[in-house]
Amino acid sequence: MEGSVGYDNDLNLKATELRLGLPGTEPVSIVRRNKRSLQQVADDDCGVNGCKSDDQNETAPPPPKAQIVGWPPIRSYRKNNIQTKKNESEGGGIYVKVSMDGAPYLRKIDLKVYSGYPELLQAIENMFKFTIGEYSEREGYKGSDYAPTYEDKDGDWMLVGDVPWGMFITSCKRLRIMKGSEARGLGRGV
Amino acid sequence: MNMNYFPDEVVEHVFDFITSHKDRNSVSLVCKSWYKIERYSRQRVFIGNCYSITPQRLIARFPGLKSLTLKGKPHFADFNLVPHDWGGFVYPWIKALAKSRIGLEELRLKRMVVSDDSLELLSKSFPNFKSLVLVSCEGFTTDGVAAIAANCRFLRELDLQENEVEDHRGHWLSCFPESCTSLVSLNFACLKGEINLASLERLVARSPNLKSLRLNRVVPLDTLQKLLMRAPQLVDLGIGSYVDDPSSEVFSKLKAVIQLCNSIRSLSGFLEVAPCCMSAIYPICENLTFLNLSYAPGLQGNDLTKLVQHCRKLQRLWILDCIGDKGLGVVASTCKELQELRVFPSDPFDAENAAVTEEGLVLISAGCPKLNSLLYFCHQMTNAALITVAKNCTNFIRFRLCILDPVKADPVTNQPLDEGFGAIVRSNKSLKRLSLSGLLTDQVFLYIGMYAKKLEMLSIAFAGDSNKGMLYVLNGCKKLRKLEIRDCPFGDVALLQDMGKYETMRSLWMSSCEVTLGACKTLAKKMPSLNVEIINESEKLESEQLEFSFDDRLLVDKMYLYRTLVGDRKDAPEYVWLL
C-alpha cells in the first residue's frame, strides 16, 4: 500500500488543527491519522532487532497499542461481565472501596475489570450518577465539583490519572471522590 | 374487483393478515381510505428512533395501539461513544400513553434510559399490561422491577437483557402476588444481586405456562434442580450458577430431572460453571436450536468442543473465542443446520494469544451451508480466507467481522482487506448488515457501493483514504438506512454532496472524522427535516468559545443526524448542540 494519501506524516498539521473534543481522545487521532506509520513502527521494530524471518522468536514484542475508546466494539455490559469472571477464575480481583463525599454508603469495585482510566471513570460516574470533569496534567479535573482521588501504598491521597494505569491499580488502596473546595484545591497549585 | 367496494370491516380483516411493519406502512400509503382503516386497526408499532416522532402524534394516529417498540441511543452508545445523559428517556412516552386511552399491553425498549418512576407509572397505568422487554437499557433499579412484579396483574413476560441495573437487593421477586400465575417468560440474568430462592421456587410452581426462564448467577444448582422439577415444560433455559460436586446427590437429581426436560430448545447462561458438571447437559443437546455460551468464560475450549459435538440440530450458536479454530472445525462438522454464529473475544485486550483466526471461519463456511448471520471477533483475517468464505456462503444477511487490531492488514500478503470484503458483498446479494474492520482503503467502498444493493446498515471504523470512500457508499447503496462511521478521513465534501439522501435514512453517525462545524450547520439549515446534533464533551470549549467564536472550521468530534417529523428535541443536555 503506497502513499500516505490524506496523512500528514511530514507536516505537523495537528498543531494547527481545530477540533472539538476531549484532549484525552488524542491517542485516537494519532492512531487514525498515522495508521500507516503504526504499521511502519511495527516493521521498524522488527528491523531494529534484526528480525530475519517469521520463524525466529527473537523479535521484539509489538509496540503497545494506544488505548482506543470504544474499541473493540463490544457492549460494555458484556465487557464487564467477561472480565469479572475471567479474573475470578484467575483468582485475583483488585477490590477497592469507593467513597463519595456526601453519599450515605460506600461501594466496592474491582479495578481489574477496567482496561484504563476512561472506563474506570465512566463506571464511577454511572455508579454515583455525576460527572467528573476533564483531566489535564496541569490542572487536574476541571469542569465539575468533583475530583477522583485515591490513597496509595504510602498513605498519600493522589489524583487519579497521573500515573500509568498498571502502576495505579497496583498501588491504589481505596478511592474517594472529593467534592467542593477541597477538590478544587487538589486540582490547582500542586 | 375494486377493494373500495368492500365494507371497511372486510378490508380491516384483510389487513389483519398483514403483520410486518414495512407492509403495514406501505398499505397505509395507498389511499386515504386505506390510511384510515389501517391506522384504526394497527396494534403494533415499531419506532426505530424515539426522536423521530412524539408520543402525542403516535397516540393520535394509532388509537388502538397495544404494542410499542422504541429505540433510543445511537448504536455506538453501546461502546461508550455517547456520554451519560445524552437522551433516550422513556418517561415522556409512558406519561403520554398513561394520560391517553391507549390500552398498552406490550413495551419493548432498546438503548433507552428507564427510571424507576417510569416503571412504576407503567405498572400502574395499564390494567392489561402483559409484556416488558428491556434490552441494553439503564437508569433503573430493582425497585422499578419490583413495581412491575407487584402491579401488573396479568404479566406474561418480563425480559431483562443486558441492562445495567442497580441492585438494591430488595425482594422484587417476592413482589409477584400469589395470584400471579400468568408468567410465560422471565429473564433476570443481568441482575447481580441476591434473590429469595424460595420465592422463586413458588413463583415457578404457580406458573404453568412458563416457557422461558433465565436465571442470574446467584441461583445455585440445587435450586435449578428444584425449578426444573416444577417446570419440565420449559422451552428456553438460562442457567445461573452451575457448580457442584458431580458425585453429590443433588447432582444426580439434576441429571434425572434434565432427562425429563425434553422441550428445551434454547440454552444459555452458565454464568458460573464447573466443567465437570457439563455432562448432565448432554441429553438436551440433541434438540437444541440455540446455544449461548458467550457469558461462560469458565468453560475452556475442550469443554465447549465436547458439548457442541452433541448439538446436531443447532441453528444459532453464540460462543467465546476460546473454542479456537479447532473447535470451530468441530462445529462445522457437527452443526449442519447452523444459520447464525457469533464468536466473542474472551479477552478483548490480549493481542498475544490468538484464539480464533481466519482458519476457523473458513472451516465454518465450508461446513455450514445454511449460514446467514455472522459476528466474528478474531485476531487476523486474510483476503484469501474471505474470498473462500464468499465462495462457500452466498446467503449472508448479516456479516460483521471485527479484527481486534483496528488497522491490521492481511498478515500473509500485507495488503488491505479490500478484495476480501469485496468478494463477500459481490457474492452475498441479500446482505443487509455489514461491519468492516482491518486495513481498508477507498477500494472496499467502491465494491460496497457497486454490489451491496440491499445493504441497510453499515458500520465503518479506521477505514478509507478520502471522501470518495464515503461517496461510493452514499451513491451506491440505495437501501441504506443506518450508517455509522468512526475515525475515517471523510469530511465535508462527502457529507454535503447529496443531502437529500439522509431523508431516506434513519440516521448517520460520524465521529473523529473530518467534518467541520460549518458543514454541519449548512446541512442543518438546508434540511429542516433532519436533526443535526453535535456532541461536544470538551470542557476546554467554554474558554475557547471566546477565542474561536464557533469557528466554522472547527472539526467536529461527534455528529449524529437523523430524520424526524418533529424538529429539535427538548431534552438534550448542555453538551449536545442542536444545529
PDB file of C-alpha atoms in Angstrom, chain B residues 118-322:
ATOM      1  CA  SER B 118     -41.227   5.242  34.593  1.00  0.00           C
ATOM      2  CA  LEU B 119     -41.554   1.613  35.563  1.00  0.00           C
ATOM      3  CA  GLU B 120     -43.830   2.428  38.422  1.00  0.00           C
ATOM      4  CA  LEU B 121     -46.048   4.624  36.262  1.00  0.00           C
ATOM      5  CA  LEU B 122     -46.093   1.923  33.608  1.00  0.00           C
ATOM      6  CA  SER B 123     -47.098  -0.714  36.110  1.00  0.00           C
ATOM      7  CA  LYS B 124     -50.000   1.327  37.433  1.00  0.00           C
ATOM      8  CA  SER B 125     -51.422   2.802  34.232  1.00  0.00           C
ATOM      9  CA  PHE B 126     -52.298  -0.138  32.015  1.00  0.00           C
ATOM     10  CA  PRO B 127     -54.525  -2.817  33.547  1.00  0.00           C
ATOM     11  CA  ASN B 128     -53.908  -5.235  30.682  1.00  0.00           C
ATOM     12  CA  PHE B 129     -50.182  -4.813  30.547  1.00  0.00           C
ATOM     13  CA  LYS B 130     -48.585  -8.115  29.625  1.00  0.00           C
ATOM     14  CA  SER B 131     -45.066  -7.797  28.363  1.00  0.00           C
ATOM     15  CA  LEU B 132     -41.955  -5.768  29.186  1.00  0.00           C
ATOM     16  CA  VAL B 133     -38.723  -6.293  27.274  1.00  0.00           C
ATOM     17  CA  LEU B 134     -35.712  -4.114  28.100  1.00  0.00           C
ATOM     18  CA  VAL B 135     -32.520  -4.512  26.094  1.00  0.00           C
ATOM     19  CA  SER B 136     -29.337  -2.558  26.863  1.00  0.00           C
ATOM     20  CA  CYS B 137     -31.212  -0.036  28.933  1.00  0.00           C
ATOM     21  CA  GLU B 138     -30.099   1.747  32.085  1.00  0.00           C
ATOM     22  CA  GLY B 139     -31.322   4.094  34.767  1.00  0.00           C
ATOM     23  CA  PHE B 140     -33.446   1.756  36.832  1.00  0.00           C
ATOM     24  CA  THR B 141     -33.019  -0.333  39.930  1.00  0.00           C
ATOM     25  CA  THR B 142     -34.632  -3.471  41.240  1.00  0.00           C
ATOM     26  CA  ASP B 143     -37.222  -1.189  42.870  1.00  0.00           C
ATOM     27  CA  GLY B 144     -38.623  -0.459  39.440  1.00  0.00           C
ATOM     28  CA  VAL B 145     -38.648  -4.151  38.626  1.00  0.00           C
ATOM     29  CA  ALA B 146     -40.495  -4.760  41.899  1.00  0.00           C
ATOM     30  CA  ALA B 147     -43.203  -2.305  40.841  1.00  0.00           C
ATOM     31  CA  ILE B 148     -43.769  -4.242  37.628  1.00  0.00           C
ATOM     32  CA  ALA B 149     -43.918  -7.509  39.516  1.00  0.00           C
ATOM     33  CA  ALA B 150     -46.303  -6.153  42.104  1.00  0.00           C
ATOM     34  CA  ASN B 151     -48.762  -4.234  39.947  1.00  0.00           C
ATOM     35  CA  CYS B 152     -49.056  -5.932  36.569  1.00  0.00           C
ATOM     36  CA  ARG B 153     -51.716  -8.475  37.365  1.00  0.00           C
ATOM     37  CA  PHE B 154     -51.635 -10.250  34.036  1.00  0.00           C
ATOM     38  CA  LEU B 155     -47.934 -10.078  33.384  1.00  0.00           C
ATOM     39  CA  ARG B 156     -46.777 -12.681  30.881  1.00  0.00           C
ATOM     40  CA  GLU B 157     -43.303 -11.524  30.022  1.00  0.00           C
ATOM     41  CA  LEU B 158     -40.546  -9.812  31.971  1.00  0.00           C
ATOM     42  CA  ASP B 159     -37.402  -9.944  29.874  1.00  0.00           C
ATOM     43  CA  LEU B 160     -34.316  -8.018  31.014  1.00  0.00           C
ATOM     44  CA  GLN B 161     -31.435  -8.403  28.567  1.00  0.00           C
ATOM     45  CA  GLU B 162     -28.006  -6.968  29.240  1.00  0.00           C
ATOM     46  CA  ASN B 163     -29.199  -3.971  31.230  1.00  0.00           C
ATOM     47  CA  GLU B 164     -27.147  -2.094  33.792  1.00  0.00           C
ATOM     48  CA  VAL B 165     -29.438  -2.383  36.789  1.00  0.00           C
ATOM     49  CA  GLU B 166     -28.625  -1.089  40.212  1.00  0.00           C
ATOM     50  CA  ASP B 167     -29.448  -3.915  42.514  1.00  0.00           C
ATOM     51  CA  HIS B 168     -30.978  -2.838  45.807  1.00  0.00           C
ATOM     52  CA  ARG B 169     -31.265  -6.415  46.934  1.00  0.00           C
ATOM     53  CA  GLY B 170     -34.875  -5.714  47.726  1.00  0.00           C
ATOM     54  CA  HIS B 171     -37.276  -8.527  47.328  1.00  0.00           C
ATOM     55  CA  TRP B 172     -38.506  -7.746  43.835  1.00  0.00           C
ATOM     56  CA  LEU B 173     -39.163 -11.392  43.138  1.00  0.00           C
ATOM     57  CA  SER B 174     -41.306 -11.689  46.215  1.00  0.00           C
ATOM     58  CA  CYS B 175     -43.422  -8.829  44.891  1.00  0.00           C
ATOM     59  CA  PHE B 176     -45.165 -11.092  42.425  1.00  0.00           C
ATOM     60  CA  PRO B 177     -48.502 -11.654  44.179  1.00  0.00           C
ATOM     61  CA  GLU B 178     -49.679 -15.191  44.881  1.00  0.00           C
ATOM     62  CA  SER B 179     -52.446 -14.533  42.386  1.00  0.00           C
ATOM     63  CA  CYS B 180     -49.947 -14.074  39.555  1.00  0.00           C
ATOM     64  CA  THR B 181     -49.998 -17.262  37.572  1.00  0.00           C
ATOM     65  CA  SER B 182     -49.719 -15.923  34.051  1.00  0.00           C
ATOM     66  CA  LEU B 183     -45.960 -15.813  33.539  1.00  0.00           C
ATOM     67  CA  VAL B 184     -44.725 -17.226  30.256  1.00  0.00           C
ATOM     68  CA  SER B 185     -41.263 -15.672  30.174  1.00  0.00           C
ATOM     69  CA  LEU B 186     -38.975 -14.474  32.958  1.00  0.00           C
ATOM     70  CA  ASN B 187     -35.407 -13.362  32.270  1.00  0.00           C
ATOM     71  CA  PHE B 188     -33.414 -11.743  35.076  1.00  0.00           C
ATOM     72  CA  ALA B 189     -29.937 -12.963  34.132  1.00  0.00           C
ATOM     73  CA  CYS B 190     -28.495  -9.438  34.118  1.00  0.00           C
ATOM     74  CA  LEU B 191     -29.391  -8.724  37.735  1.00  0.00           C
ATOM     75  CA  LYS B 192     -26.436  -9.034  40.022  1.00  0.00           C
ATOM     76  CA  GLY B 193     -27.992  -9.322  43.457  1.00  0.00           C
ATOM     77  CA  GLU B 194     -29.394 -11.949  45.734  1.00  0.00           C
ATOM     78  CA  ILE B 195     -32.972 -13.081  45.379  1.00  0.00           C
ATOM     79  CA  ASN B 196     -35.219 -15.082  47.608  1.00  0.00           C
ATOM     80  CA  LEU B 197     -34.823 -18.594  46.275  1.00  0.00           C
ATOM     81  CA  ALA B 198     -37.914 -19.918  47.992  1.00  0.00           C
ATOM     82  CA  SER B 199     -39.982 -17.153  46.353  1.00  0.00           C
ATOM     83  CA  LEU B 200     -38.554 -18.120  43.015  1.00  0.00           C
ATOM     84  CA  GLU B 201     -39.490 -21.753  43.504  1.00  0.00           C
ATOM     85  CA  ARG B 202     -43.034 -20.816  44.477  1.00  0.00           C
ATOM     86  CA  LEU B 203     -43.353 -18.455  41.537  1.00  0.00           C
ATOM     87  CA  VAL B 204     -42.258 -21.099  39.076  1.00  0.00           C
ATOM     88  CA  ALA B 205     -44.521 -23.654  40.730  1.00  0.00           C
ATOM     89  CA  ARG B 206     -47.589 -21.476  40.177  1.00  0.00           C
ATOM     90  CA  SER B 207     -46.726 -20.549  36.569  1.00  0.00           C
ATOM     91  CA  PRO B 208     -47.946 -23.471  34.461  1.00  0.00           C
ATOM     92  CA  ASN B 209     -47.452 -21.520  31.232  1.00  0.00           C
ATOM     93  CA  LEU B 210     -43.815 -20.731  31.898  1.00  0.00           C
ATOM     94  CA  LYS B 211     -41.823 -21.436  28.750  1.00  0.00           C
ATOM     95  CA  SER B 212     -38.746 -19.280  29.164  1.00  0.00           C
ATOM     96  CA  LEU B 213     -36.688 -18.880  32.339  1.00  0.00           C
ATOM     97  CA  ARG B 214     -33.275 -17.236  32.520  1.00  0.00           C
ATOM     98  CA  LEU B 215     -31.664 -17.094  35.947  1.00  0.00           C
ATOM     99  CA  ASN B 216     -28.947 -14.879  37.322  1.00  0.00           C
ATOM    100  CA  ARG B 217     -25.666 -16.030  38.756  1.00  0.00           C
ATOM    101  CA  VAL B 218     -26.836 -16.261  42.351  1.00  0.00           C
ATOM    102  CA  VAL B 219     -29.254 -19.093  41.642  1.00  0.00           C
ATOM    103  CA  PRO B 220     -27.365 -22.246  42.637  1.00  0.00           C
ATOM    104  CA  LEU B 221     -27.511 -25.672  41.101  1.00  0.00           C
ATOM    105  CA  ASP B 222     -29.743 -27.213  43.719  1.00  0.00           C
ATOM    106  CA  THR B 223     -32.373 -24.539  43.152  1.00  0.00           C
ATOM    107  CA  LEU B 224     -32.056 -25.148  39.426  1.00  0.00           C
ATOM    108  CA  GLN B 225     -32.862 -28.777  40.014  1.00  0.00           C
ATOM    109  CA  LYS B 226     -35.970 -27.894  42.010  1.00  0.00           C
ATOM    110  CA  LEU B 227     -37.102 -25.369  39.388  1.00  0.00           C
ATOM    111  CA  LEU B 228     -36.770 -27.897  36.587  1.00  0.00           C
ATOM    112  CA  MET B 229     -38.855 -30.344  38.583  1.00  0.00           C
ATOM    113  CA  ARG B 230     -41.606 -27.722  38.661  1.00  0.00           C
ATOM    114  CA  ALA B 231     -41.210 -26.640  35.052  1.00  0.00           C
ATOM    115  CA  PRO B 232     -40.227 -29.549  32.810  1.00  0.00           C
ATOM    116  CA  GLN B 233     -42.164 -27.874  30.015  1.00  0.00           C
ATOM    117  CA  LEU B 234     -39.561 -25.124  29.597  1.00  0.00           C
ATOM    118  CA  VAL B 235     -38.503 -24.315  26.049  1.00  0.00           C
ATOM    119  CA  ASP B 236     -35.794 -21.767  26.884  1.00  0.00           C
ATOM    120  CA  LEU B 237     -33.488 -22.095  29.895  1.00  0.00           C
ATOM    121  CA  GLY B 238     -30.776 -19.760  31.151  1.00  0.00           C
ATOM    122  CA  ILE B 239     -28.677 -21.322  33.863  1.00  0.00           C
ATOM    123  CA  GLY B 240     -27.215 -19.142  36.596  1.00  0.00           C
ATOM    124  CA  SER B 241     -24.690 -20.938  38.689  1.00  0.00           C
ATOM    125  CA  TYR B 242     -23.766 -24.434  37.561  1.00  0.00           C
ATOM    126  CA  VAL B 243     -21.300 -25.576  40.166  1.00  0.00           C
ATOM    127  CA  ASP B 244     -21.460 -28.723  42.238  1.00  0.00           C
ATOM    128  CA  ASP B 245     -19.656 -31.885  43.102  1.00  0.00           C
ATOM    129  CA  PRO B 246     -20.546 -34.402  40.375  1.00  0.00           C
ATOM    130  CA  SER B 247     -20.735 -37.155  42.956  1.00  0.00           C
ATOM    131  CA  SER B 248     -23.320 -35.359  45.075  1.00  0.00           C
ATOM    132  CA  GLU B 249     -26.913 -36.413  45.468  1.00  0.00           C
ATOM    133  CA  VAL B 250     -28.143 -33.058  44.225  1.00  0.00           C
ATOM    134  CA  PHE B 251     -26.220 -33.528  41.026  1.00  0.00           C
ATOM    135  CA  SER B 252     -27.760 -36.972  40.487  1.00  0.00           C
ATOM    136  CA  LYS B 253     -31.179 -35.468  40.960  1.00  0.00           C
ATOM    137  CA  LEU B 254     -30.348 -32.804  38.427  1.00  0.00           C
ATOM    138  CA  LYS B 255     -29.227 -35.380  35.891  1.00  0.00           C
ATOM    139  CA  ALA B 256     -32.504 -37.205  36.343  1.00  0.00           C
ATOM    140  CA  VAL B 257     -34.722 -34.173  36.004  1.00  0.00           C
ATOM    141  CA  ILE B 258     -32.903 -32.881  32.942  1.00  0.00           C
ATOM    142  CA  GLN B 259     -33.862 -36.071  31.149  1.00  0.00           C
ATOM    143  CA  LEU B 260     -37.485 -35.031  31.628  1.00  0.00           C
ATOM    144  CA  CYS B 261     -36.972 -31.598  30.091  1.00  0.00           C
ATOM    145  CA  ASN B 262     -37.291 -32.646  26.505  1.00  0.00           C
ATOM    146  CA  SER B 263     -38.875 -29.401  25.333  1.00  0.00           C
ATOM    147  CA  ILE B 264     -35.767 -27.295  25.877  1.00  0.00           C
ATOM    148  CA  ARG B 265     -34.637 -25.865  22.542  1.00  0.00           C
ATOM    149  CA  SER B 266     -32.645 -22.891  23.754  1.00  0.00           C
ATOM    150  CA  LEU B 267     -29.913 -22.880  26.420  1.00  0.00           C
ATOM    151  CA  SER B 268     -27.807 -20.031  27.795  1.00  0.00           C
ATOM    152  CA  GLY B 269     -26.089 -18.692  30.897  1.00  0.00           C
ATOM    153  CA  PHE B 270     -23.632 -20.888  32.815  1.00  0.00           C
ATOM    154  CA  LEU B 271     -22.514 -17.655  34.429  1.00  0.00           C
ATOM    155  CA  GLU B 272     -20.578 -19.707  36.924  1.00  0.00           C
ATOM    156  CA  VAL B 273     -19.673 -23.183  35.849  1.00  0.00           C
ATOM    157  CA  ALA B 274     -17.747 -26.257  36.853  1.00  0.00           C
ATOM    158  CA  PRO B 275     -16.794 -28.001  33.609  1.00  0.00           C
ATOM    159  CA  CYS B 276     -17.036 -31.437  35.187  1.00  0.00           C
ATOM    160  CA  CYS B 277     -20.785 -30.951  35.556  1.00  0.00           C
ATOM    161  CA  MET B 278     -21.409 -30.357  31.878  1.00  0.00           C
ATOM    162  CA  SER B 279     -22.072 -33.985  31.062  1.00  0.00           C
ATOM    163  CA  ALA B 280     -25.509 -33.704  32.669  1.00  0.00           C
ATOM    164  CA  ILE B 281     -26.475 -31.333  29.894  1.00  0.00           C
ATOM    165  CA  TYR B 282     -25.682 -33.653  27.004  1.00  0.00           C
ATOM    166  CA  PRO B 283     -29.136 -35.298  26.887  1.00  0.00           C
ATOM    167  CA  ILE B 284     -30.809 -32.000  25.997  1.00  0.00           C
ATOM    168  CA  CYS B 285     -28.159 -31.010  23.465  1.00  0.00           C
ATOM    169  CA  GLU B 286     -29.661 -33.234  20.792  1.00  0.00           C
ATOM    170  CA  ASN B 287     -32.676 -30.975  20.441  1.00  0.00           C
ATOM    171  CA  LEU B 288     -31.110 -27.584  20.955  1.00  0.00           C
ATOM    172  CA  THR B 289     -31.582 -24.974  18.258  1.00  0.00           C
ATOM    173  CA  PHE B 290     -29.991 -22.064  20.163  1.00  0.00           C
ATOM    174  CA  LEU B 291     -26.937 -22.277  22.407  1.00  0.00           C
ATOM    175  CA  ASN B 292     -25.446 -19.188  24.036  1.00  0.00           C
ATOM    176  CA  LEU B 293     -22.242 -19.775  25.980  1.00  0.00           C
ATOM    177  CA  SER B 294     -20.886 -16.275  25.468  1.00  0.00           C
ATOM    178  CA  TYR B 295     -21.132 -15.477  29.161  1.00  0.00           C
ATOM    179  CA  ALA B 296     -19.462 -18.663  30.312  1.00  0.00           C
ATOM    180  CA  PRO B 297     -15.746 -17.953  30.418  1.00  0.00           C
ATOM    181  CA  GLY B 298     -15.385 -20.787  32.943  1.00  0.00           C
ATOM    182  CA  LEU B 299     -15.618 -23.256  30.068  1.00  0.00           C
ATOM    183  CA  GLN B 300     -12.421 -23.988  28.221  1.00  0.00           C
ATOM    184  CA  GLY B 301     -12.073 -24.855  24.556  1.00  0.00           C
ATOM    185  CA  ASN B 302     -12.209 -28.606  25.234  1.00  0.00           C
ATOM    186  CA  ASP B 303     -15.372 -28.334  27.283  1.00  0.00           C
ATOM    187  CA  LEU B 304     -17.035 -26.295  24.550  1.00  0.00           C
ATOM    188  CA  THR B 305     -15.996 -28.715  21.849  1.00  0.00           C
ATOM    189  CA  LYS B 306     -17.257 -31.726  23.774  1.00  0.00           C
ATOM    190  CA  LEU B 307     -20.599 -30.030  24.316  1.00  0.00           C
ATOM    191  CA  VAL B 308     -21.033 -28.892  20.748  1.00  0.00           C
ATOM    192  CA  GLN B 309     -20.465 -32.397  19.437  1.00  0.00           C
ATOM    193  CA  HIS B 310     -23.876 -33.324  20.815  1.00  0.00           C
ATOM    194  CA  CYS B 311     -25.708 -30.387  19.241  1.00  0.00           C
ATOM    195  CA  ARG B 312     -26.535 -31.613  15.781  1.00  0.00           C
ATOM    196  CA  LYS B 313     -29.662 -29.567  15.326  1.00  0.00           C
ATOM    197  CA  LEU B 314     -28.139 -26.240  16.333  1.00  0.00           C
ATOM    198  CA  GLN B 315     -29.251 -23.237  14.305  1.00  0.00           C
ATOM    199  CA  ARG B 316     -27.753 -20.430  16.363  1.00  0.00           C
ATOM    200  CA  LEU B 317     -24.513 -20.537  18.334  1.00  0.00           C
ATOM    201  CA  TRP B 318     -23.039 -17.746  20.472  1.00  0.00           C
ATOM    202  CA  ILE B 319     -19.672 -18.694  21.866  1.00  0.00           C
ATOM    203  CA  LEU B 320     -16.351 -17.339  23.172  1.00  0.00           C
ATOM    204  CA  ASP B 321     -13.234 -17.472  21.067  1.00  0.00           C
ATOM    205  CA  CYS B 322     -11.537 -19.881  23.460  1.00  0.00           C
TER     206      CYS B 322
END
